[in-house]
GROMACS .gro file of C-alpha atoms in nm:
model
  321
    1MET     CA    1  17.135   5.074  12.301
    2MET     CA    2  16.757   5.086  12.305
    3GLN     CA    3  16.603   5.391  12.139
    4LYS     CA    4  16.340   5.640  12.239
    5PRO     CA    5  16.016   5.566  12.049
    6HIS     CA    6  15.877   5.824  11.811
    7CYS     CA    7  15.624   6.009  12.024
    8PRO     CA    8  15.578   6.348  12.190
    9ILE     CA    9  15.752   6.404  12.519
   10ILE     CA   10  15.564   6.585  12.798
   11ALA     CA   11  15.752   6.673  13.117
   12ILE     CA   12  15.508   6.736  13.398
   13GLU     CA   13  15.711   6.872  13.692
   14GLU     CA   14  15.910   7.171  13.571
   15HIS     CA   15  15.928   7.466  13.806
   16TYR     CA   16  15.938   7.843  13.788
   17TRP     CA   17  15.922   8.135  14.031
   18ASP     CA   18  15.689   8.432  14.017
   19ASP     CA   19  15.867   8.747  14.135
   20GLU     CA   20  15.585   8.867  14.363
   21LEU     CA   21  15.511   8.532  14.524
   22ALA     CA   22  15.881   8.444  14.570
   23SER     CA   23  15.940   8.778  14.742
   24HIS     CA   24  15.744   8.636  15.037
   25PHE     CA   25  15.973   8.333  15.079
   26VAL     CA   26  16.201   8.353  15.381
   27GLY     CA   27  16.497   8.171  15.533
   28GLN     CA   28  16.633   7.872  15.347
   29GLU     CA   29  16.347   7.892  15.098
   30GLY     CA   30  16.408   8.259  15.019
   31SER     CA   31  16.672   8.207  14.750
   32ARG     CA   32  16.838   7.943  14.534
   33ALA     CA   33  17.210   7.901  14.480
   34GLY     CA   34  17.402   8.019  14.173
   35PRO     CA   35  17.222   8.047  13.840
   36MET     CA   36  16.923   7.838  13.956
   37GLU     CA   37  16.720   8.138  14.070
   38LYS     CA   38  16.771   8.306  13.733
   39ARG     CA   39  16.654   7.989  13.556
   40LEU     CA   40  16.349   7.967  13.779
   41ARG     CA   41  16.240   8.311  13.654
   42ASP     CA   42  16.297   8.228  13.288
   43PHE     CA   43  16.016   8.136  13.051
   44GLY     CA   44  16.175   8.171  12.712
   45GLY     CA   45  16.553   8.159  12.681
   46GLU     CA   46  16.736   7.887  12.863
   47ARG     CA   47  16.420   7.692  12.944
   48ILE     CA   48  16.320   7.654  12.579
   49LYS     CA   49  16.680   7.580  12.475
   50ASP     CA   50  16.694   7.301  12.732
   51MET     CA   51  16.366   7.156  12.614
   52ASP     CA   52  16.476   7.166  12.252
   53ALA     CA   53  16.812   7.003  12.333
   54ALA     CA   54  16.632   6.721  12.511
   55GLY     CA   55  16.352   6.679  12.258
   56ILE     CA   56  16.081   6.777  12.506
   57ASP     CA   57  15.771   6.901  12.328
   58MET     CA   58  15.577   7.041  12.624
   59THR     CA   59  15.627   7.107  12.995
   60ILE     CA   60  15.364   7.161  13.262
   61LEU     CA   61  15.486   7.458  13.465
   62SER     CA   62  15.438   7.470  13.841
   63HIS     CA   63  15.553   7.721  14.101
   64GLY     CA   64  15.846   7.612  14.314
   65ALA     CA   65  15.817   7.540  14.684
   66PRO     CA   66  15.673   7.661  14.910
   67SER     CA   67  15.443   7.829  14.660
   68GLY     CA   68  15.121   7.941  14.833
   69GLN     CA   69  15.145   7.709  15.133
   70LYS     CA   70  15.327   7.944  15.371
   71LEU     CA   71  15.153   8.272  15.290
   72PRO     CA   72  14.980   8.469  15.564
   73ALA     CA   73  14.606   8.426  15.548
   74ASP     CA   74  14.539   8.798  15.499
   75ILE     CA   75  14.727   8.816  15.166
   76ALA     CA   76  14.714   8.460  15.034
   77VAL     CA   77  14.400   8.465  14.818
   78ALA     CA   78  14.465   8.779  14.617
   79LEU     CA   79  14.840   8.716  14.583
   80VAL     CA   80  14.794   8.361  14.455
   81ALA     CA   81  14.530   8.477  14.206
   82ARG     CA   82  14.768   8.736  14.064
   83THR     CA   83  15.040   8.469  14.044
   84ASN     CA   84  14.813   8.234  13.852
   85ASP     CA   85  14.706   8.511  13.617
   86ARG     CA   86  15.069   8.577  13.526
   87LEU     CA   87  15.132   8.209  13.470
   88ALA     CA   88  14.823   8.189  13.250
   89ALA     CA   89  14.962   8.477  13.043
   90ALA     CA   90  15.297   8.300  13.006
   91VAL     CA   91  15.124   7.983  12.886
   92ALA     CA   92  14.903   8.180  12.646
   93ALA     CA   93  15.216   8.337  12.497
   94ASN     CA   94  15.356   7.992  12.411
   95PRO     CA   95  15.068   7.742  12.424
   96THR     CA   96  15.235   7.471  12.213
   97ARG     CA   97  15.522   7.439  12.466
   98PHE     CA   98  15.366   7.520  12.805
   99ALA     CA   99  15.076   7.411  13.020
  100ALA     CA  100  15.031   7.485  13.391
  101PHE     CA  101  14.940   7.371  13.739
  102ALA     CA  102  14.775   7.628  13.963
  103ALA     CA  103  14.912   7.751  14.295
  104LEU     CA  104  14.645   7.751  14.566
  105PRO     CA  105  14.594   7.967  14.880
  106THR     CA  106  14.549   7.681  15.125
  107ALA     CA  107  14.522   7.917  15.420
  108HIS     CA  108  14.164   7.953  15.299
  109PRO     CA  109  14.052   7.611  15.173
  110GLU     CA  110  13.717   7.721  15.028
  111ALA     CA  111  13.884   8.007  14.844
  112ALA     CA  112  14.153   7.761  14.728
  113ALA     CA  113  13.882   7.537  14.581
  114ASP     CA  114  13.733   7.837  14.402
  115GLU     CA  115  14.075   7.934  14.270
  116LEU     CA  116  14.131   7.582  14.141
  117GLU     CA  117  13.801   7.605  13.948
  118ARG     CA  118  13.888   7.949  13.814
  119CYS     CA  119  14.227   7.822  13.692
  120VAL     CA  120  14.084   7.510  13.534
  121GLY     CA  121  13.849   7.741  13.348
  122MET     CA  122  14.163   7.910  13.208
  123GLY     CA  123  14.302   7.575  13.093
  124PHE     CA  124  14.520   7.475  13.390
  125LYS     CA  125  14.572   7.100  13.427
  126GLY     CA  126  14.523   7.082  13.803
  127ALA     CA  127  14.711   7.223  14.101
  128MET     CA  128  15.031   7.164  14.288
  129LEU     CA  129  15.054   7.188  14.666
  130HIS     CA  130  15.389   7.211  14.846
  131GLY     CA  131  15.444   7.054  15.184
  132LEU     CA  132  15.253   7.163  15.494
  133SER     CA  133  15.009   7.455  15.484
  134ASN     CA  134  15.138   7.694  15.753
  135GLY     CA  135  15.247   7.396  15.961
  136GLU     CA  136  14.944   7.172  15.898
  137PHE     CA  137  14.932   6.850  15.703
  138LEU     CA  138  14.701   6.872  15.402
  139ASP     CA  139  14.504   6.556  15.492
  140LEU     CA  140  14.311   6.743  15.760
  141PRO     CA  141  13.936   6.764  15.692
  142LYS     CA  142  13.955   7.145  15.675
  143PHE     CA  143  14.136   7.106  15.339
  144TRP     CA  144  13.888   6.856  15.191
  145PRO     CA  145  13.692   7.125  14.999
  146ILE     CA  146  13.994   7.144  14.769
  147TYR     CA  147  13.981   6.771  14.702
  148ALA     CA  148  13.601   6.776  14.656
  149ARG     CA  149  13.640   7.041  14.389
  150ALA     CA  150  13.927   6.859  14.221
  151GLU     CA  151  13.712   6.545  14.204
  152GLN     CA  152  13.421   6.746  14.068
  153LEU     CA  153  13.643   6.908  13.801
  154ASP     CA  154  13.822   6.576  13.730
  155VAL     CA  155  14.171   6.729  13.763
  156PRO     CA  156  14.461   6.598  13.972
  157ILE     CA  157  14.627   6.751  14.275
  158TYR     CA  158  15.006   6.721  14.265
  159LEU     CA  159  15.159   6.680  14.614
  160HIS     CA  160  15.513   6.821  14.610
  161PRO     CA  161  15.760   6.844  14.901
  162SER     CA  162  15.871   7.153  15.083
  163LEU     CA  163  16.106   7.188  15.378
  164PRO     CA  164  16.005   6.966  15.669
  165HIS     CA  165  15.845   7.112  15.980
  166PRO     CA  166  16.100   7.312  16.188
  167ALA     CA  167  16.076   7.064  16.474
  168VAL     CA  168  16.161   6.779  16.237
  169LEU     CA  169  16.451   6.976  16.087
  170ASP     CA  170  16.585   7.025  16.436
  171ALA     CA  171  16.538   6.670  16.557
  172TYR     CA  172  16.635   6.477  16.243
  173TYR     CA  173  16.877   6.683  16.033
  174LYS     CA  174  17.050   6.972  16.214
  175ASP     CA  175  17.363   6.772  16.308
  176TYR     CA  176  17.454   6.725  15.941
  177MET     CA  177  17.296   7.018  15.758
  178LYS     CA  178  17.608   7.234  15.762
  179ASP     CA  179  17.812   6.976  15.572
  180TYR     CA  180  17.520   6.825  15.379
  181PRO     CA  181  17.253   7.092  15.325
  182MET     CA  182  17.065   6.877  15.076
  183LEU     CA  183  17.003   6.608  15.340
  184ALA     CA  184  16.686   6.782  15.460
  185ARG     CA  185  16.581   6.847  15.102
  186PRO     CA  186  16.596   6.601  14.808
  187ALA     CA  187  16.848   6.362  14.966
  188TRP     CA  188  16.599   6.253  15.233
  189GLY     CA  189  16.389   6.521  15.406
  190TYR     CA  190  16.163   6.589  15.109
  191THR     CA  191  16.095   6.220  15.061
  192VAL     CA  192  15.998   6.164  15.424
  193GLU     CA  193  15.786   6.479  15.440
  194CYS     CA  194  15.592   6.426  15.119
  195GLY     CA  195  15.562   6.051  15.157
  196THR     CA  196  15.416   6.106  15.503
  197GLN     CA  197  15.171   6.357  15.359
  198ALA     CA  198  15.053   6.105  15.100
  199LEU     CA  199  15.031   5.820  15.352
  200ARG     CA  200  14.826   6.041  15.589
  201MET     CA  201  14.585   6.122  15.304
  202VAL     CA  202  14.513   5.753  15.257
  203LEU     CA  203  14.460   5.707  15.629
  204SER     CA  204  14.237   6.016  15.655
  205GLY     CA  205  13.942   5.869  15.467
  206VAL     CA  206  13.940   6.139  15.198
  207PHE     CA  207  13.940   5.875  14.924
  208GLN     CA  208  13.640   5.700  15.072
  209LYS     CA  209  13.452   6.032  15.061
  210HIS     CA  210  13.600   6.132  14.720
  211PRO     CA  211  13.677   5.799  14.545
  212LYS     CA  212  13.760   5.965  14.209
  213LEU     CA  213  14.015   6.207  14.357
  214LYS     CA  214  14.344   6.188  14.162
  215ILE     CA  215  14.681   6.257  14.329
  216VAL     CA  216  15.022   6.283  14.164
  217LEU     CA  217  15.351   6.233  14.349
  218GLY     CA  218  15.687   6.318  14.199
  219HIS     CA  219  16.028   6.158  14.253
  220LEU     CA  220  15.895   5.809  14.176
  221GLY     CA  221  15.633   5.829  14.444
  222GLU     CA  222  15.856   5.948  14.734
  223SER     CA  223  15.961   5.585  14.802
  224LEU     CA  224  15.604   5.468  14.871
  225PRO     CA  225  15.595   5.215  14.582
  226PHE     CA  226  15.903   5.046  14.728
  227GLN     CA  227  15.736   5.038  15.075
  228LEU     CA  228  15.388   4.947  14.942
  229TRP     CA  229  15.382   4.579  15.038
  230ARG     CA  230  15.512   4.639  15.390
  231ILE     CA  231  15.279   4.935  15.455
  232ASP     CA  232  14.979   4.740  15.337
  233GLN     CA  233  15.069   4.430  15.536
  234ALA     CA  234  15.144   4.624  15.856
  235LEU     CA  235  14.823   4.822  15.835
  236SER     CA  236  14.621   4.502  15.789
  237ARG     CA  237  14.741   4.347  16.115
  238ALA     CA  238  14.486   4.280  16.389
  239GLY     CA  239  14.377   4.558  16.622
  240GLN     CA  240  14.350   4.835  16.363
  241LYS     CA  241  14.080   5.001  16.159
  242SER     CA  242  14.016   4.816  15.832
  243LEU     CA  243  14.200   4.972  15.539
  244ASN     CA  244  14.330   4.841  15.207
  245PHE     CA  245  14.621   5.077  15.155
  246ARG     CA  246  14.747   4.909  14.838
  247ASP     CA  247  14.411   4.936  14.659
  248ILE     CA  248  14.373   5.306  14.740
  249PHE     CA  249  14.730   5.390  14.647
  250THR     CA  250  14.726   5.209  14.317
  251ASN     CA  251  14.378   5.337  14.225
  252ASN     CA  252  14.409   5.704  14.320
  253PHE     CA  253  14.779   5.792  14.277
  254TRP     CA  254  15.006   5.853  13.983
  255ILE     CA  255  15.383   5.901  14.011
  256ALA     CA  256  15.640   6.093  13.806
  257THR     CA  257  16.007   6.037  13.727
  258SER     CA  258  16.106   6.390  13.837
  259GLY     CA  259  16.465   6.403  13.957
  260PHE     CA  260  16.489   6.022  13.980
  261PHE     CA  261  16.643   5.861  13.673
  262SER     CA  262  16.704   5.512  13.817
  263THR     CA  263  16.616   5.206  13.611
  264PRO     CA  264  16.586   4.966  13.909
  265ALA     CA  265  16.363   5.212  14.091
  266LEU     CA  266  16.145   5.270  13.784
  267LEU     CA  267  16.104   4.897  13.727
  268CYS     CA  268  15.997   4.854  14.090
  269CYS     CA  269  15.734   5.123  14.034
  270VAL     CA  270  15.613   4.959  13.714
  271MET     CA  271  15.573   4.629  13.894
  272GLU     CA  272  15.396   4.779  14.194
  273MET     CA  273  15.183   5.050  14.026
  274GLY     CA  274  15.150   4.942  13.663
  275VAL     CA  275  15.295   5.137  13.374
  276ASP     CA  276  14.972   5.335  13.321
  277ARG     CA  277  15.035   5.520  13.651
  278ILE     CA  278  15.383   5.654  13.560
  279LEU     CA  279  15.451   5.993  13.409
  280PHE     CA  280  15.768   6.154  13.271
  281ALA     CA  281  15.918   6.458  13.439
  282VAL     CA  282  16.262   6.610  13.476
  283ASP     CA  283  16.233   6.854  13.776
  284TRP     CA  284  16.400   7.142  13.586
  285PRO     CA  285  16.588   7.352  13.690
  286PHE     CA  286  16.667   7.155  14.006
  287VAL     CA  287  16.799   6.894  13.766
  288ASP     CA  288  17.048   7.094  13.559
  289GLU     CA  289  16.961   6.950  13.215
  290SER     CA  290  16.662   6.764  13.078
  291LYS     CA  291  16.852   6.561  12.816
  292PRO     CA  292  16.993   6.301  13.059
  293GLY     CA  293  16.639   6.217  13.168
  294VAL     CA  294  16.521   6.168  12.811
  295ASP     CA  295  16.836   5.969  12.723
  296TRP     CA  296  16.780   5.749  13.031
  297MET     CA  297  16.426   5.668  12.920
  298ALA     CA  298  16.563   5.557  12.580
  299GLY     CA  299  16.767   5.286  12.753
  300VAL     CA  300  16.509   5.162  13.001
  301PRO     CA  301  16.425   4.792  12.932
  302LEU     CA  302  16.057   4.848  12.859
  303SER     CA  303  15.865   4.800  12.539
  304SER     CA  304  15.815   5.095  12.301
  305GLU     CA  305  15.445   5.086  12.387
  306ASP     CA  306  15.520   5.128  12.759
  307LYS     CA  307  15.777   5.404  12.696
  308ILE     CA  308  15.524   5.596  12.490
  309LYS     CA  309  15.280   5.575  12.782
  310ILE     CA  310  15.541   5.715  13.025
  311LEU     CA  311  15.677   5.984  12.792
  312SER     CA  312  15.342   6.132  12.701
  313GLY     CA  313  15.049   5.891  12.665
  314ASN     CA  314  14.964   5.874  13.034
  315ALA     CA  315  14.993   6.254  13.072
  316GLN     CA  316  14.770   6.310  12.770
  317LYS     CA  317  14.505   6.088  12.927
  318LEU     CA  318  14.531   6.216  13.283
  319PHE     CA  319  14.553   6.586  13.195
  320LYS     CA  320  14.327   6.572  12.886
  321MET     CA  321  14.600   6.708  12.661
   0.00000   0.00000   0.00000
């Protein structure tokens, strides 16, 4: 069996819940089954034990979905700032093991840009946005102040899924959600929702206006690397606005292994994106244990040099760690 190379391991999509922010989640997003909710609220005990058992040196913490993206506009700015302050305190209490992505109050894009800058000033590595912002896709020009500030600060924005729009849930998934509740979530719904969000961003022109904007997608790119050739070819057919989808996607996006420990899928991503664009993540606690993800990487048929890049080198470069 191939071995893990001797290098640090940085896991970049590991979630937590803030008590105050999570108290505003409703419906299917208002709780998590079994012990998962307890693990989401843990910073020291089980989380650190899991990291140690897997050999993970550092995790970048991010709030779980829907984070600040479904907050009422009248409370979003102050509530998200308090949430980020508490996360900053948790990181400061254990700075050799934790880093952080900011939550942002996207109901107020200019304030969200200011909050991103404030958090970067506290050492945060960027921000994570979850799904639609109160029903609106995040490619809309009203949200571009966030991306302008991220480009200015040279930090990435991580696009993470949340539950699909209620109309999509009803039209696409309701027939099977009773028997297969994960269908609308990681089994398929999250992929479609977040992949569509990323595709729309490329189409929107935001990367022409902000060519140094950096976007991270989890779950091996929400299937977009697999679809890359076909998307690019179809969008280049006659009768459409000129756009080189492949160039934008491979120049402005990075992808993470979160919750997707498949060797064939990873090798597809390496071939389409290049190994420098791939980052290691587990997706704890939605993946029960981190060790299987680390063990999987040990057996992936890549060179030690490439594994080092995925396990930590690319993250160190992208997040200036």
